[in-house]
PDB file of C-alpha atoms in Angstrom:
ATOM      1  CA  MET A   1     169.194 290.396 127.470  1.00  0.00           C
ATOM      2  CA  GLN A   2     172.698 288.406 127.046  1.00  0.00           C
ATOM      3  CA  THR A   3     175.781 290.629 127.671  1.00  0.00           C
ATOM      4  CA  ILE A   4     178.772 289.816 125.880  1.00  0.00           C
ATOM      5  CA  THR A   5     182.255 291.314 126.114  1.00  0.00           C
ATOM      6  CA  GLU A   6     184.075 293.265 123.171  1.00  0.00           C
ATOM      7  CA  GLU A   7     186.464 290.559 122.669  1.00  0.00           C
ATOM      8  CA  ALA A   8     183.916 287.706 122.533  1.00  0.00           C
ATOM      9  CA  ALA A   9     181.475 289.882 120.206  1.00  0.00           C
ATOM     10  CA  ALA A  10     185.046 290.336 117.976  1.00  0.00           C
ATOM     11  CA  GLN A  11     185.418 286.569 117.688  1.00  0.00           C
ATOM     12  CA  LEU A  12     182.071 285.651 117.011  1.00  0.00           C
ATOM     13  CA  TRP A  13     182.182 288.242 114.312  1.00  0.00           C
ATOM     14  CA  ASP A  14     185.321 286.532 113.109  1.00  0.00           C
ATOM     15  CA  ALA A  15     183.370 283.314 113.089  1.00  0.00           C
ATOM     16  CA  PHE A  16     180.485 284.676 111.468  1.00  0.00           C
ATOM     17  CA  ARG A  17     182.856 286.111 108.738  1.00  0.00           C
ATOM     18  CA  GLY A  18     184.197 282.660 108.020  1.00  0.00           C
ATOM     19  CA  GLY A  19     180.590 281.296 107.646  1.00  0.00           C
ATOM     20  CA  GLU A  20     179.409 280.420 111.056  1.00  0.00           C
ATOM     21  CA  ALA A  21     175.815 280.829 111.014  1.00  0.00           C
ATOM     22  CA  ARG A  22     175.236 280.228 114.748  1.00  0.00           C
ATOM     23  CA  ALA A  23     178.014 283.346 115.257  1.00  0.00           C
ATOM     24  CA  LEU A  24     175.590 285.588 113.626  1.00  0.00           C
ATOM     25  CA  ALA A  25     172.989 284.077 115.614  1.00  0.00           C
ATOM     26  CA  ALA A  26     174.745 284.895 118.884  1.00  0.00           C
ATOM     27  CA  LEU A  27     175.400 288.338 117.734  1.00  0.00           C
ATOM     28  CA  PHE A  28     171.876 288.996 116.811  1.00  0.00           C
ATOM     29  CA  GLU A  29     170.625 287.766 120.308  1.00  0.00           C
ATOM     30  CA  ALA A  30     173.285 289.663 122.219  1.00  0.00           C
ATOM     31  CA  TYR A  31     172.854 293.002 120.519  1.00  0.00           C
ATOM     32  CA  TYR A  32     169.137 292.813 119.447  1.00  0.00           C
ATOM     33  CA  ASP A  33     167.593 294.622 122.662  1.00  0.00           C
ATOM     34  CA  ALA A  34     170.048 297.374 122.352  1.00  0.00           C
ATOM     35  CA  LEU A  35     169.542 297.980 119.007  1.00  0.00           C
ATOM     36  CA  TYR A  36     165.835 297.692 119.328  1.00  0.00           C
ATOM     37  CA  GLY A  37     166.231 300.258 122.347  1.00  0.00           C
ATOM     38  CA  TYR A  38     168.123 302.519 119.880  1.00  0.00           C
ATOM     39  CA  GLY A  39     165.844 302.331 116.997  1.00  0.00           C
ATOM     40  CA  ARG A  40     162.921 303.274 119.116  1.00  0.00           C
ATOM     41  CA  LYS A  41     164.591 306.229 120.247  1.00  0.00           C
ATOM     42  CA  LEU A  42     165.120 307.068 116.739  1.00  0.00           C
ATOM     43  CA  THR A  43     161.878 306.543 115.208  1.00  0.00           C
ATOM     44  CA  GLY A  44     158.311 305.840 116.595  1.00  0.00           C
ATOM     45  CA  ASP A  45     157.770 302.955 114.532  1.00  0.00           C
ATOM     46  CA  GLU A  46     157.974 299.666 116.499  1.00  0.00           C
ATOM     47  CA  GLU A  47     157.515 297.361 113.173  1.00  0.00           C
ATOM     48  CA  LEU A  48     160.015 299.373 111.086  1.00  0.00           C
ATOM     49  CA  VAL A  49     162.776 299.002 113.717  1.00  0.00           C
ATOM     50  CA  LYS A  50     162.083 295.052 113.986  1.00  0.00           C
ATOM     51  CA  ASP A  51     162.222 295.001 110.378  1.00  0.00           C
ATOM     52  CA  CYS A  52     165.360 296.915 110.083  1.00  0.00           C
ATOM     53  CA  ILE A  53     167.152 294.930 112.712  1.00  0.00           C
ATOM     54  CA  GLN A  54     166.134 291.811 110.705  1.00  0.00           C
ATOM     55  CA  ASN A  55     166.990 292.997 107.364  1.00  0.00           C
ATOM     56  CA  LEU A  56     170.578 294.185 108.709  1.00  0.00           C
ATOM     57  CA  PHE A  57     171.585 290.878 109.974  1.00  0.00           C
ATOM     58  CA  GLN A  58     170.131 289.441 106.736  1.00  0.00           C
ATOM     59  CA  LYS A  59     172.428 291.656 104.584  1.00  0.00           C
ATOM     60  CA  LEU A  60     175.571 291.094 106.650  1.00  0.00           C
ATOM     61  CA  TRP A  61     174.993 287.473 106.011  1.00  0.00           C
ATOM     62  CA  GLN A  62     174.943 287.701 102.311  1.00  0.00           C
ATOM     63  CA  ARG A  63     177.950 290.124 102.783  1.00  0.00           C
ATOM     64  CA  ARG A  64     179.844 288.360 104.987  1.00  0.00           C
ATOM     65  CA  ALA A  65     182.573 287.624 102.786  1.00  0.00           C
ATOM     66  CA  GLY A  66     183.295 291.177 102.025  1.00  0.00           C
ATOM     67  CA  LEU A  67     183.081 292.257 105.429  1.00  0.00           C
ATOM     68  CA  ARG A  68     186.503 293.324 107.397  1.00  0.00           C
ATOM     69  CA  ALA A  69     187.374 292.536 110.769  1.00  0.00           C
ATOM     70  CA  VAL A  70     185.708 294.693 113.562  1.00  0.00           C
ATOM     71  CA  GLN A  71     186.881 295.372 117.028  1.00  0.00           C
ATOM     72  CA  VAL A  72     184.062 297.249 118.550  1.00  0.00           C
ATOM     73  CA  VAL A  73     181.278 295.026 117.042  1.00  0.00           C
ATOM     74  CA  LYS A  74     178.464 296.791 119.118  1.00  0.00           C
ATOM     75  CA  ALA A  75     179.469 300.378 117.266  1.00  0.00           C
ATOM     76  CA  TYR A  76     179.531 298.654 114.021  1.00  0.00           C
ATOM     77  CA  LEU A  77     176.187 297.363 114.368  1.00  0.00           C
ATOM     78  CA  PHE A  78     174.923 300.463 115.724  1.00  0.00           C
ATOM     79  CA  LYS A  79     175.895 302.815 112.759  1.00  0.00           C
ATOM     80  CA  ALA A  80     175.029 300.169 110.168  1.00  0.00           C
ATOM     81  CA  PHE A  81     171.671 299.939 111.723  1.00  0.00           C
ATOM     82  CA  ARG A  82     171.285 303.628 111.776  1.00  0.00           C
ATOM     83  CA  HIS A  83     172.061 303.998 108.426  1.00  0.00           C
ATOM     84  CA  HIS A  84     169.881 300.892 107.390  1.00  0.00           C
ATOM     85  CA  LEU A  85     167.019 302.713 109.260  1.00  0.00           C
ATOM     86  CA  ALA A  86     167.528 306.203 107.699  1.00  0.00           C
ATOM     87  CA  ASP A  87     167.417 304.337 104.358  1.00  0.00           C
ATOM     88  CA  GLU A  88     164.441 302.615 105.039  1.00  0.00           C
ATOM     89  CA  THR A  89     162.760 306.049 106.542  1.00  0.00           C
ATOM     90  CA  GLN A  90     163.284 307.922 103.579  1.00  0.00           C
ATOM     91  CA  ARG A  91     162.338 304.935 101.061  1.00  0.00           C
ATOM     92  CA  LEU A  92     159.054 305.369 103.108  1.00  0.00           C
ATOM     93  CA  GLN A  93     159.035 308.565 103.101  1.00  0.00           C
ATOM     94  CA  GLN A  94     159.500 308.984  99.294  1.00  0.00           C
ATOM     95  CA  GLN A  95     156.533 306.039  98.756  1.00  0.00           C
ATOM     96  CA  HIS A  96     154.088 308.257 101.019  1.00  0.00           C
ATOM     97  CA  ALA A  97     155.225 311.494  99.625  1.00  0.00           C
ATOM     98  CA  LEU A  98     156.143 312.803 103.257  1.00  0.00           C
ATOM     99  CA  PRO A  99     158.151 315.866 103.823  1.00  0.00           C
ATOM    100  CA  ALA A 100     161.661 314.601 104.464  1.00  0.00           C
ATOM    101  CA  GLY A 101     163.981 316.621 107.055  1.00  0.00           C
ATOM    102  CA  PRO A 102     167.479 317.108 107.324  1.00  0.00           C
ATOM    103  CA  ASP A 103     167.876 314.851 110.144  1.00  0.00           C
ATOM    104  CA  LEU A 104     165.300 312.006 110.138  1.00  0.00           C
ATOM    105  CA  PHE A 105     165.431 310.677 113.818  1.00  0.00           C
ATOM    106  CA  GLU A 106     164.295 312.405 116.758  1.00  0.00           C
ATOM    107  CA  VAL A 107     165.173 310.819 119.898  1.00  0.00           C
ATOM    108  CA  THR A 108     162.863 311.651 123.054  1.00  0.00           C
ATOM    109  CA  TYR A 109     163.026 310.909 126.430  1.00  0.00           C
ATOM    110  CA  SER A 110     160.365 309.040 128.557  1.00  0.00           C
ATOM    111  CA  HIS A 111     159.996 309.121 132.583  1.00  0.00           C
ATOM    112  CA  GLU A 112     160.186 305.112 132.568  1.00  0.00           C
ATOM    113  CA  GLU A 113     163.674 305.900 130.845  1.00  0.00           C
ATOM    114  CA  PHE A 114     165.145 308.540 132.614  1.00  0.00           C
ATOM    115  CA  LEU A 115     164.586 308.347 136.329  1.00  0.00           C
ATOM    116  CA  ILE A 116     167.194 310.232 138.592  1.00  0.00           C
ATOM    117  CA  ALA A 117     167.175 309.452 142.297  1.00  0.00           C
ATOM    118  CA  GLU A 118     167.851 312.930 143.217  1.00  0.00           C
ATOM    119  CA  GLN A 119     164.816 314.062 141.633  1.00  0.00           C
ATOM    120  CA  ARG A 120     162.126 312.882 143.942  1.00  0.00           C
ATOM    121  CA  ASP A 121     159.185 314.843 143.001  1.00  0.00           C
ATOM    122  CA  ALA A 122     157.318 314.734 139.502  1.00  0.00           C
ATOM    123  CA  GLU A 123     157.578 318.094 139.042  1.00  0.00           C
ATOM    124  CA  GLN A 124     161.501 317.879 138.918  1.00  0.00           C
ATOM    125  CA  ARG A 125     161.192 315.050 136.693  1.00  0.00           C
ATOM    126  CA  ALA A 126     158.713 316.820 134.214  1.00  0.00           C
ATOM    127  CA  ARG A 127     161.213 320.040 134.190  1.00  0.00           C
ATOM    128  CA  LEU A 128     164.303 317.562 133.544  1.00  0.00           C
ATOM    129  CA  LEU A 129     162.132 315.858 130.567  1.00  0.00           C
ATOM    130  CA  GLY A 130     161.103 319.122 128.996  1.00  0.00           C
ATOM    131  CA  ALA A 131     164.544 320.411 129.189  1.00  0.00           C
ATOM    132  CA  LEU A 132     165.866 317.185 127.501  1.00  0.00           C
ATOM    133  CA  ASN A 133     163.082 317.348 124.704  1.00  0.00           C
ATOM    134  CA  ARG A 134     164.032 320.908 124.215  1.00  0.00           C
ATOM    135  CA  LEU A 135     167.391 320.023 123.181  1.00  0.00           C
ATOM    136  CA  SER A 136     168.121 319.545 119.382  1.00  0.00           C
ATOM    137  CA  LYS A 137     167.530 316.085 117.638  1.00  0.00           C
ATOM    138  CA  ARG A 138     171.378 315.471 117.776  1.00  0.00           C
ATOM    139  CA  GLN A 139     172.077 316.426 121.265  1.00  0.00           C
ATOM    140  CA  ARG A 140     169.456 314.193 122.387  1.00  0.00           C
ATOM    141  CA  GLU A 141     170.658 311.258 120.384  1.00  0.00           C
ATOM    142  CA  ALA A 142     174.443 311.889 121.406  1.00  0.00           C
ATOM    143  CA  LEU A 143     173.211 311.876 125.027  1.00  0.00           C
ATOM    144  CA  TYR A 144     171.053 308.733 124.609  1.00  0.00           C
ATOM    145  CA  LEU A 145     174.263 306.917 123.125  1.00  0.00           C
ATOM    146  CA  LYS A 146     176.508 308.259 125.748  1.00  0.00           C
ATOM    147  CA  PHE A 147     174.441 307.667 128.813  1.00  0.00           C
ATOM    148  CA  PHE A 148     171.763 305.193 127.957  1.00  0.00           C
ATOM    149  CA  ASP A 149     174.252 303.014 125.540  1.00  0.00           C
ATOM    150  CA  GLY A 150     177.740 303.717 127.360  1.00  0.00           C
ATOM    151  CA  PHE A 151     179.625 304.734 123.939  1.00  0.00           C
ATOM    152  CA  SER A 152     182.429 306.427 124.243  1.00  0.00           C
ATOM    153  CA  TYR A 153     182.704 309.960 122.353  1.00  0.00           C
ATOM    154  CA  GLU A 154     184.724 308.250 119.498  1.00  0.00           C
ATOM    155  CA  ARG A 155     181.995 305.358 118.921  1.00  0.00           C
ATOM    156  CA  ILE A 156     179.267 308.000 119.242  1.00  0.00           C
ATOM    157  CA  ALA A 157     181.216 309.750 116.425  1.00  0.00           C
ATOM    158  CA  GLU A 158     181.546 306.738 114.535  1.00  0.00           C
ATOM    159  CA  VAL A 159     177.500 305.793 114.715  1.00  0.00           C
ATOM    160  CA  MET A 160     176.515 309.469 114.063  1.00  0.00           C
ATOM    161  CA  ALA A 161     178.879 310.020 111.341  1.00  0.00           C
ATOM    162  CA  LEU A 162     180.558 313.067 112.956  1.00  0.00           C
ATOM    163  CA  ASN A 163     184.002 313.962 114.228  1.00  0.00           C
ATOM    164  CA  THR A 164     185.030 313.271 117.950  1.00  0.00           C
ATOM    165  CA  GLN A 165     185.205 316.906 118.874  1.00  0.00           C
ATOM    166  CA  SER A 166     181.521 317.494 117.218  1.00  0.00           C
ATOM    167  CA  VAL A 167     180.200 314.852 119.705  1.00  0.00           C
ATOM    168  CA  ARG A 168     182.151 316.487 122.556  1.00  0.00           C
ATOM    169  CA  ASN A 169     180.547 319.916 121.669  1.00  0.00           C
ATOM    170  CA  LEU A 170     176.984 318.243 121.518  1.00  0.00           C
ATOM    171  CA  VAL A 171     177.080 316.516 124.582  1.00  0.00           C
ATOM    172  CA  PHE A 172     178.955 319.270 126.410  1.00  0.00           C
ATOM    173  CA  ASN A 173     176.118 322.137 124.982  1.00  0.00           C
ATOM    174  CA  ALA A 174     173.348 319.751 125.751  1.00  0.00           C
ATOM    175  CA  LEU A 175     174.295 319.046 129.342  1.00  0.00           C
ATOM    176  CA  LYS A 176     175.178 322.763 129.612  1.00  0.00           C
ATOM    177  CA  ALA A 177     171.474 323.583 128.407  1.00  0.00           C
ATOM    178  CA  VAL A 178     170.101 320.934 130.827  1.00  0.00           C
ATOM    179  CA  ARG A 179     171.962 322.198 133.814  1.00  0.00           C
ATOM    180  CA  GLN A 180     170.666 325.775 133.031  1.00  0.00           C
ATOM    181  CA  VAL A 181     166.959 325.044 132.500  1.00  0.00           C
ATOM    182  CA  MET A 182     167.312 322.882 136.181  1.00  0.00           C
ATOM    183  CA  LEU A 183     169.456 325.338 137.854  1.00  0.00           C
ATOM    184  CA  THR A 184     166.772 328.188 136.990  1.00  0.00           C
ATOM    185  CA  ALA A 185     163.696 325.733 138.309  1.00  0.00           C
ATOM    186  CA  LEU A 186     165.811 325.378 141.510  1.00  0.00           C
ATOM    187  CA  VAL A 187     166.066 328.913 141.907  1.00  0.00           C
ATOM    188  CA  LEU A 188     162.648 329.531 141.355  1.00  0.00           C
ATOM    189  CA  CYS A 189     161.489 326.883 143.747  1.00  0.00           C
ATOM    190  CA  LEU A 190     163.663 328.229 146.430  1.00  0.00           C
ATOM    191  CA  LEU A 191     162.202 331.515 145.795  1.00  0.00           C
ATOM    192  CA  GLY A 192     158.395 330.063 145.905  1.00  0.00           C
ATOM    193  CA  GLU A 193     157.687 330.850 142.164  1.00  0.00           C
ATOM    194  CA  GLY A 194     158.052 327.512 140.920  1.00  0.00           C
TER     195      GLY A 194
END
């Protein structure tokens, strides 16, 4: 995975808007893995995620003349990708007459992605994973964007179409809930009941 600075990404974005196909290809290469990881957290359909990433970049190319300058390309791409993935998921649900919920995406955590150095034994990791998966869908998504993708609260708000304070509340309440579960587990362990 290629790393890119925000400044370099903004320059590539401007070049792409000016018609440079190589600039869009460089953005695709720079952000594909991050978009793929985010998409896989939102939906279990690997092929849908891949298709949506490709479709997003095709649409960007087709609409490049009407696009505005962007300072934080990664956040813009995550937001556009999330909307595109949501639209495709809804379209597929309608085609297959699947029930659509108010929140299409459900972020889940796995042991491979969330190993914490202090949590050395498997039982503690399982408790942490269980605590994370008991959070609301929105809380899990906000935590993923904050801690796995390193987004600021402002960028998470853009991606999730929420205001910044709502994102701060989501993250705060999620961390508080996880801490409470882990503290309870620790106390039970110390008392020999865990």
